[in-house]
XYZ file of C-alpha atoms in Angstrom:
686
model
C 105.207 87.038 128.488
C 104.626 85.872 124.917
C 107.579 86.560 122.574
C 106.534 87.794 119.141
C 108.946 87.605 116.207
C 107.460 90.919 115.063
C 108.495 92.770 118.218
C 111.285 94.436 116.262
C 111.354 95.713 112.693
C 112.928 93.066 110.450
C 116.189 93.878 108.701
C 116.233 94.292 104.944
C 117.759 90.831 104.558
C 115.844 88.165 106.472
C 117.943 85.679 108.490
C 118.736 82.278 107.038
C 117.193 79.134 108.485
C 120.353 78.376 110.416
C 120.327 81.773 112.087
C 117.359 81.010 114.365
C 118.187 79.937 117.892
C 116.236 78.172 120.579
C 114.622 80.675 122.990
C 115.551 80.544 126.686
C 112.032 80.738 128.114
C 110.045 79.115 130.865
C 107.774 76.223 129.915
C 104.508 78.163 129.931
C 105.999 81.226 128.218
C 107.428 79.000 125.497
C 104.033 77.368 124.947
C 102.265 80.731 124.729
C 104.887 81.928 122.259
C 104.387 78.786 120.172
C 100.624 79.347 120.203
C 101.068 83.000 119.206
C 103.481 82.147 116.383
C 101.287 79.387 114.955
C 98.307 81.774 114.952
C 100.362 84.387 113.069
C 101.234 81.864 110.374
C 97.592 80.748 110.230
C 96.539 84.328 109.496
C 98.839 84.629 106.477
C 97.379 84.542 102.969
C 98.458 81.652 100.719
C 100.893 82.555 97.955
C 98.781 83.751 95.054
C 100.838 82.945 91.970
C 103.581 80.432 92.871
C 103.424 77.434 95.249
C 99.778 78.234 96.024
C 98.792 74.696 97.091
C 101.963 74.160 99.121
C 101.599 77.414 101.052
C 97.920 76.736 101.686
C 98.804 73.321 103.157
C 101.455 74.875 105.390
C 98.950 77.411 106.717
C 96.441 74.646 107.416
C 99.038 72.680 109.393
C 99.891 75.758 111.441
C 96.212 76.114 112.275
C 96.138 72.540 113.577
C 99.288 73.197 115.607
C 97.645 76.227 117.222
C 94.840 73.941 118.424
C 97.415 71.586 119.929
C 99.272 74.360 121.770
C 96.054 75.917 123.020
C 94.955 72.638 124.574
C 98.358 72.055 126.229
C 98.296 75.556 127.735
C 94.752 75.078 129.059
C 95.208 71.639 130.579
C 98.819 71.524 131.808
C 100.576 73.219 134.695
C 103.255 70.563 135.299
C 106.900 70.838 134.385
C 107.650 69.025 131.118
C 110.270 66.381 130.618
C 113.546 67.392 128.943
C 112.562 65.557 125.744
C 109.201 67.376 125.528
C 110.823 70.762 126.232
C 113.483 70.124 123.558
C 110.753 69.221 121.086
C 108.872 72.472 121.852
C 112.040 74.483 121.377
C 112.689 72.884 118.012
C 109.086 73.510 116.994
C 109.532 77.184 117.817
C 112.586 77.391 115.525
C 110.723 75.520 112.791
C 107.713 77.845 112.967
C 110.030 80.853 112.666
C 111.540 79.341 109.537
C 108.076 78.689 108.095
C 106.947 82.240 108.788
C 110.110 83.701 107.242
C 109.793 81.608 104.083
C 106.103 82.442 103.702
C 106.586 86.182 104.191
C 109.647 86.408 101.979
C 107.895 84.464 99.229
C 104.837 86.685 99.504
C 106.681 90.030 99.623
C 109.605 89.306 97.315
C 110.020 89.555 93.573
C 107.705 87.218 91.687
C 110.052 86.974 88.717
C 112.953 85.985 90.956
C 110.861 83.436 92.855
C 109.836 81.964 89.520
C 113.463 81.396 88.525
C 114.042 79.880 91.986
C 110.947 77.654 91.824
C 112.889 74.404 92.319
C 114.796 75.823 95.276
C 111.531 77.150 96.726
C 109.898 73.737 96.392
C 112.848 72.115 98.160
C 112.617 74.647 101.011
C 108.953 73.865 101.634
C 109.679 70.144 101.381
C 112.506 70.405 103.930
C 110.214 72.225 106.385
C 107.561 69.529 105.967
C 110.132 66.811 106.664
C 111.302 68.572 109.817
C 107.734 69.035 111.024
C 106.953 65.364 110.408
C 110.041 64.315 112.411
C 109.161 66.557 115.369
C 105.573 65.293 115.432
C 106.800 61.704 115.456
C 109.008 62.264 118.508
C 106.510 64.477 120.350
C 105.623 62.687 123.662
C 101.840 62.890 123.206
C 100.976 60.715 126.228
C 102.899 63.014 128.560
C 100.893 66.038 127.336
C 97.529 64.651 128.525
C 95.623 65.813 125.462
C 91.849 65.353 125.209
C 90.586 62.916 122.613
C 89.634 65.522 119.993
C 93.055 67.174 120.079
C 94.698 63.758 119.973
C 92.858 63.114 116.703
C 94.112 66.488 115.428
C 97.707 65.406 116.103
C 97.092 62.087 114.318
C 95.632 63.959 111.339
C 98.598 66.335 111.274
C 101.072 63.419 111.390
C 99.234 61.705 108.547
C 99.248 64.854 106.361
C 102.967 65.458 106.878
C 103.798 61.811 106.241
C 102.012 61.852 102.874
C 103.888 65.043 101.868
C 107.397 63.827 102.680
C 107.774 61.371 99.826
C 109.266 63.858 97.342
C 109.611 67.529 96.502
C 107.254 68.451 93.690
C 107.638 71.427 91.390
C 104.314 72.617 90.020
C 104.371 71.849 86.257
C 102.750 75.198 85.462
C 105.399 77.068 87.462
C 108.166 75.151 85.706
C 106.710 75.834 82.244
C 106.437 79.533 83.070
C 110.044 79.560 84.298
C 111.261 78.033 81.039
C 109.333 80.648 79.054
C 110.947 83.507 80.981
C 114.420 82.003 80.510
C 113.722 81.612 76.792
C 112.661 85.257 76.573
C 115.884 86.373 78.281
C 117.852 84.308 75.758
C 116.026 86.039 72.906
C 116.874 89.414 74.431
C 120.570 88.487 74.466
C 120.247 87.724 70.763
C 118.656 91.155 70.157
C 115.241 89.655 69.384
C 112.338 91.837 70.483
C 110.080 89.877 72.897
C 106.688 88.850 71.596
C 104.187 91.146 73.286
C 101.477 88.503 73.638
C 103.892 86.085 75.336
C 105.161 88.855 77.579
C 101.606 89.809 78.505
C 100.771 86.189 79.347
C 103.830 85.852 81.605
C 102.993 89.062 83.475
C 99.362 88.005 83.864
C 100.285 84.598 85.319
C 102.541 86.328 87.852
C 99.841 88.832 88.815
C 101.740 91.829 87.408
C 98.712 93.559 85.981
C 99.495 97.254 85.826
C 102.240 99.880 86.019
C 102.014 99.982 89.807
C 102.689 96.233 90.047
C 105.663 96.715 87.720
C 107.136 99.406 89.950
C 106.768 97.176 92.983
C 108.383 94.292 91.082
C 111.308 96.500 90.034
C 111.858 97.619 93.622
C 111.793 94.002 94.808
C 114.276 92.928 92.134
C 116.633 95.760 93.030
C 116.364 94.901 96.725
C 117.141 91.276 95.939
C 120.135 92.347 93.853
C 121.611 94.125 96.894
C 121.152 90.967 98.945
C 122.971 88.645 96.541
C 126.675 87.825 96.575
C 126.907 85.351 93.682
C 127.682 86.902 90.284
C 125.401 84.455 88.484
C 122.415 85.456 90.610
C 123.189 89.145 90.162
C 123.388 88.672 86.407
C 119.991 86.948 86.348
C 118.434 89.655 88.495
C 119.696 92.546 86.393
C 118.380 90.823 83.265
C 114.968 90.524 84.940
C 115.076 94.235 85.829
C 115.540 95.062 82.154
C 112.733 92.725 81.122
C 110.237 94.111 83.656
C 111.139 97.709 82.789
C 110.587 96.966 79.113
C 107.332 95.130 79.826
C 106.047 98.001 81.930
C 106.383 100.413 79.024
C 105.127 98.241 76.169
C 102.281 96.493 78.012
C 100.863 99.171 80.284
C 101.983 102.366 78.603
C 104.026 105.155 80.066
C 102.745 106.622 83.307
C 103.684 109.229 85.868
C 103.807 108.600 89.638
C 100.481 110.345 90.148
C 98.651 107.997 87.791
C 99.020 104.915 89.991
C 99.832 103.940 93.550
C 103.469 103.690 94.623
C 104.412 101.538 97.576
C 107.596 103.384 98.437
C 108.810 106.902 97.909
C 112.032 107.710 96.138
C 114.481 110.319 97.375
C 113.834 112.500 94.329
C 110.197 112.889 95.402
C 111.084 114.208 98.853
C 112.496 117.485 100.063
C 115.529 116.097 101.822
C 117.941 118.195 103.909
C 120.139 120.363 101.690
C 123.292 119.129 103.440
C 122.506 115.614 102.189
C 122.569 116.741 98.556
C 125.703 116.577 96.403
C 126.521 120.070 95.057
C 127.532 118.536 91.707
C 124.885 115.922 90.875
C 122.190 117.546 93.071
C 121.155 114.041 94.152
C 121.071 112.454 97.591
C 124.655 111.510 98.460
C 125.266 107.772 98.753
C 128.988 107.872 99.474
C 129.911 111.363 100.780
C 133.606 112.266 100.711
C 135.462 115.420 101.732
C 138.038 117.131 99.493
C 141.043 119.272 100.445
C 138.947 122.446 100.804
C 136.663 120.816 103.386
C 133.649 120.606 101.052
C 131.698 117.353 100.777
C 130.550 115.683 97.549
C 129.283 112.299 96.423
C 132.311 110.174 95.550
C 131.310 109.353 91.963
C 130.520 112.989 91.136
C 133.745 114.501 92.473
C 135.828 111.690 90.928
C 134.319 112.455 87.529
C 135.027 116.166 88.093
C 138.685 115.535 88.925
C 139.165 112.965 86.166
C 137.781 115.507 83.673
C 140.872 117.647 84.298
C 139.623 120.037 86.999
C 141.963 120.884 89.874
C 139.587 123.159 91.775
C 136.801 122.668 94.290
C 133.497 122.951 92.345
C 131.736 124.755 95.189
C 134.393 127.238 96.299
C 136.500 127.543 93.165
C 139.662 127.132 95.244
C 142.591 125.081 93.982
C 142.790 121.630 95.538
C 146.002 121.107 97.490
C 145.609 117.369 96.847
C 143.035 115.060 95.263
C 142.654 112.632 98.161
C 139.004 111.863 98.940
C 138.298 111.353 102.637
C 135.136 109.335 103.467
C 132.633 111.327 105.510
C 131.238 108.385 107.484
C 129.369 110.530 110.014
C 127.350 112.206 107.257
C 126.783 108.882 105.521
C 125.309 107.421 108.718
C 123.059 110.463 109.151
C 121.781 110.101 105.581
C 121.134 106.388 106.081
C 119.210 107.052 109.313
C 117.116 109.759 107.646
C 116.299 107.443 104.734
C 115.148 104.700 107.103
C 112.914 107.149 108.955
C 111.399 108.400 105.689
C 111.058 104.866 104.253
C 113.303 105.820 101.366
C 115.530 103.109 99.845
C 119.179 103.900 100.563
C 121.799 101.929 98.687
C 125.437 102.755 99.113
C 127.562 103.898 96.216
C 129.316 100.520 96.271
C 126.008 98.759 95.701
C 124.991 101.246 93.027
C 128.287 100.720 91.224
C 127.677 96.980 91.442
C 124.255 97.439 89.864
C 125.673 99.561 87.024
C 128.573 97.155 86.433
C 126.179 94.225 86.338
C 124.126 95.970 83.650
C 127.244 96.589 81.563
C 128.202 92.915 81.757
C 124.725 91.552 81.033
C 123.775 91.438 77.350
C 120.094 90.841 78.061
C 119.899 93.865 80.368
C 121.697 96.104 77.849
C 119.418 95.040 75.018
C 116.334 95.480 77.203
C 117.467 99.032 78.047
C 118.109 99.789 74.381
C 114.719 98.406 73.358
C 112.974 100.316 76.141
C 114.655 103.580 75.152
C 113.865 103.069 71.459
C 110.266 102.150 72.232
C 109.735 105.270 74.331
C 111.421 107.600 71.845
C 109.412 106.141 68.954
C 106.233 106.565 70.954
C 107.141 110.173 71.735
C 107.721 110.891 68.055
C 104.124 109.978 67.227
C 101.579 112.769 67.569
C 99.680 112.299 70.827
C 98.002 114.199 73.628
C 100.023 116.178 76.156
C 98.895 113.827 78.929
C 100.175 110.791 77.037
C 103.415 112.602 76.163
C 103.912 113.435 79.848
C 103.818 109.752 80.729
C 106.389 108.886 78.061
C 108.702 111.727 79.068
C 108.473 110.703 82.723
C 109.512 107.146 81.779
C 112.456 108.570 79.826
C 113.344 110.712 82.850
C 113.394 107.623 85.081
C 115.351 105.540 82.573
C 117.910 108.323 82.020
C 118.577 108.380 85.746
C 119.541 104.688 85.778
C 123.045 104.518 84.288
C 125.284 105.800 81.502
C 124.259 103.056 79.051
C 120.616 104.055 79.335
C 121.563 107.717 78.823
C 123.495 106.790 75.712
C 120.658 104.628 74.349
C 118.059 107.349 74.848
C 120.163 110.054 73.210
C 121.193 107.816 70.301
C 117.523 107.016 69.677
C 116.918 110.734 69.058
C 115.178 111.810 72.260
C 116.761 115.257 72.685
C 115.091 117.018 69.689
C 111.741 115.564 70.768
C 112.169 116.752 74.352
C 112.862 120.296 73.151
C 109.209 120.576 72.072
C 108.094 120.451 75.700
C 110.380 123.163 77.099
C 108.392 126.116 75.830
C 106.491 128.520 78.073
C 103.246 127.531 76.329
C 103.693 123.944 77.505
C 104.638 125.200 80.973
C 101.437 127.206 81.292
C 99.126 124.339 80.342
C 101.119 121.260 81.438
C 103.732 122.296 84.018
C 104.564 118.695 84.984
C 105.432 117.898 81.371
C 107.853 120.829 81.271
C 109.466 119.673 84.521
C 109.835 116.108 83.256
C 111.297 117.271 79.939
C 113.956 119.547 81.418
C 114.813 116.965 84.090
C 115.267 114.295 81.422
C 117.709 116.583 79.598
C 119.480 117.170 82.922
C 119.825 113.415 83.490
C 121.054 112.892 79.934
C 123.643 115.666 80.321
C 125.485 113.684 82.997
C 127.017 111.630 80.161
C 129.874 113.606 78.586
C 128.928 112.642 75.024
C 125.385 113.898 75.582
C 126.630 117.349 76.572
C 127.760 117.810 72.977
C 124.473 116.440 71.643
C 122.491 118.906 73.759
C 124.634 121.901 72.826
C 124.459 121.027 69.119
C 120.750 120.159 68.973
C 118.805 123.018 67.457
C 116.769 124.775 70.129
C 117.891 122.616 73.051
C 120.045 125.192 74.829
C 117.575 127.999 74.150
C 114.796 125.782 75.492
C 116.684 125.122 78.730
C 117.373 128.860 79.067
C 113.696 129.643 78.497
C 112.757 127.254 81.314
C 115.385 128.891 83.516
C 113.949 132.361 82.856
C 110.219 131.642 82.741
C 109.634 128.050 83.839
C 106.183 127.285 85.189
C 107.497 125.933 88.501
C 110.505 126.436 90.723
C 111.399 122.796 90.200
C 111.609 123.362 86.444
C 113.783 126.440 86.926
C 116.019 124.667 89.419
C 116.567 121.688 87.117
C 117.279 124.058 84.228
C 119.938 125.718 86.404
C 121.354 122.295 87.222
C 121.486 121.533 83.485
C 123.444 124.758 82.891
C 125.869 123.668 85.616
C 126.223 120.218 84.071
C 126.883 121.603 80.590
C 129.394 124.117 81.945
C 131.583 121.207 83.015
C 133.070 121.391 79.504
C 135.411 124.386 79.264
C 134.310 125.453 75.770
C 130.646 125.309 76.761
C 131.325 127.206 79.991
C 132.753 130.098 77.962
C 129.781 129.981 75.592
C 127.234 129.944 78.413
C 129.021 132.775 80.220
C 128.504 135.032 77.201
C 124.724 134.664 77.289
C 123.006 137.429 79.229
C 119.802 135.390 79.524
C 121.708 132.633 81.309
C 123.252 135.127 83.730
C 119.958 136.876 84.453
C 118.086 133.604 84.869
C 120.582 132.233 87.372
C 120.741 135.483 89.347
C 116.940 135.757 89.490
C 116.575 132.143 90.655
C 119.241 132.575 93.332
C 117.640 135.802 94.526
C 113.929 135.021 94.267
C 113.759 131.233 94.606
C 111.932 129.744 97.603
C 113.896 129.036 100.762
C 112.544 125.489 100.848
C 114.320 123.096 98.526
C 117.610 123.429 96.716
C 116.603 125.826 93.955
C 118.728 128.712 95.206
C 121.705 126.405 95.646
C 121.264 125.019 92.132
C 121.586 128.524 90.752
C 124.484 129.499 93.033
C 126.537 126.457 92.059
C 125.977 127.201 88.363
C 126.971 130.860 88.907
C 130.093 129.769 90.735
C 131.103 127.566 87.821
C 130.562 130.354 85.270
C 132.498 132.800 87.452
C 135.587 130.741 86.769
C 135.691 132.436 83.339
C 137.002 135.994 83.609
C 134.930 137.120 80.607
C 131.744 135.974 82.336
C 132.451 137.894 85.544
C 131.692 141.277 83.932
C 128.320 139.998 82.763
C 127.626 138.570 86.198
C 128.345 141.952 87.796
C 126.151 143.757 85.274
C 123.466 141.140 85.867
C 123.342 142.034 89.572
C 125.180 139.074 91.049
C 126.842 141.181 93.761
C 123.544 142.648 94.928
C 122.047 139.145 94.853
C 124.740 137.713 97.110
C 124.079 140.502 99.637
C 120.376 139.612 99.687
C 120.832 135.859 100.132
C 123.863 135.921 102.437
C 121.838 135.241 105.573
C 120.190 132.139 104.115
C 123.123 130.777 102.091
C 126.228 132.296 103.684
C 128.816 129.845 102.342
C 127.558 129.917 98.757
C 126.971 133.691 98.715
C 130.364 134.575 100.193
C 132.173 132.159 97.878
C 130.533 133.645 94.783
C 131.210 137.179 96.027
C 134.867 136.371 96.681
C 135.456 135.209 93.111
C 133.455 138.044 91.530
C 135.148 140.792 93.563
C 138.572 139.319 92.882
C 138.035 139.243 89.098
C 135.316 141.829 88.518
C 137.192 145.126 88.659
C 135.925 148.487 89.935
C 132.238 147.868 89.225
C 132.247 144.729 91.341
C 134.120 146.483 94.144
C 131.727 149.440 94.107
C 128.707 147.154 94.241
C 130.277 145.231 97.134
C 130.229 148.283 99.409
C 126.799 147.242 100.697
C 128.117 143.741 101.436
C 130.775 144.869 103.927
C 128.573 144.720 107.030
C 127.062 141.403 105.926
C 130.574 140.026 105.472
C 131.479 141.302 108.929
C 128.536 139.356 110.352
C 129.665 136.194 108.566
C 133.157 136.810 109.907
C 131.669 136.837 113.410
C 129.087 134.040 113.224
C 129.633 132.019 110.031
C 130.992 128.530 109.516
C 134.724 127.955 109.276
C 134.659 127.921 105.480
C 132.350 130.934 105.246
C 134.576 132.952 107.601
C 137.624 132.132 105.504
C 135.918 133.333 102.297
C 134.535 136.416 104.056
C 138.011 137.406 105.259
C 139.480 136.939 101.766
C 136.665 138.962 100.208
C 137.066 141.827 102.689
C 140.807 141.995 102.007
C 140.127 142.326 98.276
C 137.397 144.943 98.787
C 139.543 147.060 101.099
C 142.589 146.907 98.847
C 140.666 147.729 95.685
C 138.021 150.003 97.115
C 140.076 152.529 99.062
C 139.772 154.237 102.406
C 135.994 154.599 102.433
C 135.652 150.828 102.210
C 138.088 150.387 105.074
C 136.250 153.039 107.072
C 132.971 151.185 106.621
C 134.519 147.982 107.967
C 136.250 149.810 110.831
C 132.934 151.323 111.929
C 131.564 147.899 112.842
C 131.632 147.457 116.661
C 134.142 144.856 117.843
C 135.440 144.031 114.361
C 139.079 143.928 115.473
C 138.264 141.451 118.220
C 136.502 139.217 115.641
C 139.545 139.400 113.354
C 141.870 138.576 116.274
C 139.740 135.550 117.079
C 139.891 134.350 113.466
C 143.673 134.696 113.515
C 143.735 132.272 116.422
C 141.184 129.603 115.471
C 140.583 129.864 111.717
C 141.993 127.740 108.912
C 145.523 128.428 107.690
C 144.215 130.585 104.842
C 141.697 132.307 107.131
C 144.430 133.208 109.622
C 146.576 134.614 106.831
C 143.722 136.705 105.411
C 142.697 137.883 108.885
C 146.254 139.082 109.518
C 146.198 141.030 106.239
C 142.818 142.522 107.148
C 144.025 143.606 110.572
C 147.120 145.195 109.038
C 144.953 147.144 106.593
C 142.764 148.444 109.440
C 145.784 149.452 111.540
C 147.463 151.283 108.653
C 144.224 153.069 107.797
C 143.820 154.162 111.433
C 147.392 155.503 111.365
C 146.794 157.339 108.088
C 149.121 155.007 106.144
C 147.277 153.878 103.013
C 150.037 152.091 101.090
C 148.045 148.858 101.063
C 144.928 150.651 99.815
C 144.639 151.361 96.108
C 145.385 154.958 95.124
C 142.223 156.879 94.389
C 140.392 154.264 96.419
C 136.647 154.003 96.718
C 136.100 157.713 96.110
C 136.985 157.050 92.482
C 134.937 153.864 92.295
C 131.944 155.392 93.981
C 131.429 157.966 91.296
C 131.044 155.443 88.496
C 127.516 155.734 87.156
C 125.299 153.175 88.813
C 123.424 152.786 85.568
C 126.422 150.840 84.301
C 125.477 147.945 86.516
C 122.337 147.384 84.453
C 123.923 147.590 81.007
C 122.720 144.688 78.838
C 125.315 142.690 76.935
C 124.036 140.936 73.810
C 123.953 137.171 74.119
């Protein structure tokens, strides 16, 4: 059968010319494959903006070759000589190389191809030389070609012979390359690019709108991942900065819905919650497991630990050690999912390389600074909400890039301007603008210095809280909750946030009422867990209904709900214990069917409830059918802490059954139960 090079999906990085091997096929199958391959090349479009004449000539030669192979297939049934067969095999390899070069040149970054114009010209010239050599040694007489096809071969030999004298670089391509290099030099010297020159360069490369710019940026970033030489990486990252700047100043800010996007980003998809880092809330690129068994993205948990924390962000438990164990199984699952969804997936190592390259490249840094300043200045000018939405979306995207971009945007004065778009009035009329504004603040808050800027900017914190309480969309509320979590990474701010009743109520309402789809509930739960680390905030959490909320969401989010409940019951006093009475049976169910970590937290929570709550609490647990068998099972197969807590729980149940209540608080639940339930709704001034 005919072998098509497109039978399998190509890898991200196309093979080099030396990687192609001669196929082991029968004579006729090889000829049919040659005919098929030459037709595929003939159907390609010539390169539109670089090497147009050269690519058109190569396509024309492939068309003539297809005529040759078609005639050989139709007229020959004999076995070919070894020299003819070797020539066909070499032609097959050559055609693969031609197809690869044509497709890569057509689909790759135009800016990068422009800088490589001399290398590209040499590649086409080398292919022409090889084709000319193979045509010269082709045993034409043995092939028994008809006269017309013989003339085609003569014509093809003549064309190749004329093109083998030297490798020519198109003067227009070379002049354009020099102009781009000159513009990058001016960027390094902090000179703002001339807009008319920039527009002319983009026009000559066919980059005519924001959509083309996005495609060019994706291609440049893909090429960056494929490079190993530092010089090439430096050039590529400088081009990324230039194209990003050009996109904003030439075509104006735009949102994804205003133009066509070739590929989807992970942030625009609802990806599995287990693939999302509990700290950054982004798709994990390099998942690692900490001592408590929880998994985080490596960069996020490293920043958490290096900031002085010695606890697990998700569970609040002290870390026995700070070793980070790579979770390769999860990383492979994420990579497979991304390929299926056509989402770009770069590893953390590659992302760190991209960020480091930006830091080392003066042109890229200046381009980022100029882009941030341009966008902030544009946002400061009075304009329509639709235009403002485009600018804020561009700031959101830029703030997601790296710490230098976050610093540039904040230093340019973006935060006070973003506050204007957090209000409920904006949310009612332009919900996307509110989402983009709060998400930009979230992205900016990742940088430690920006946390202080946000907390000290007049109206910024209140604006985020307003979005949390009354945001127009669940996405806006979820990103506001994530911002609260990010800001609470600073101890002083965590105490300040924990004193605000509106923050508590907003997080509890989002965790309780948020949609099951997406990560909105988790965003709120993680923020609550962080605030619960402050003892003063626990009382406000209890009064805000956090215990009742955990009972309601325990079936959908057992690990998060049980972890929050464990910390609140441990630090929340009698009110928390009283409210937890209704959670006992839910905790028993988690103890029976939950994950290893959830069962451990459930056992610890039940021990605290029974000890603080008295005999009625113990009686409620004891009334559950088969509870002792479940506890016995946990003692045998649970974690070390789970086994210890299960043993304590079993001892409490046995002593209660024997009428020995020394491990149960005096007065017990009967005292707690008579506390006025209205106390749980008392409002504390923020």
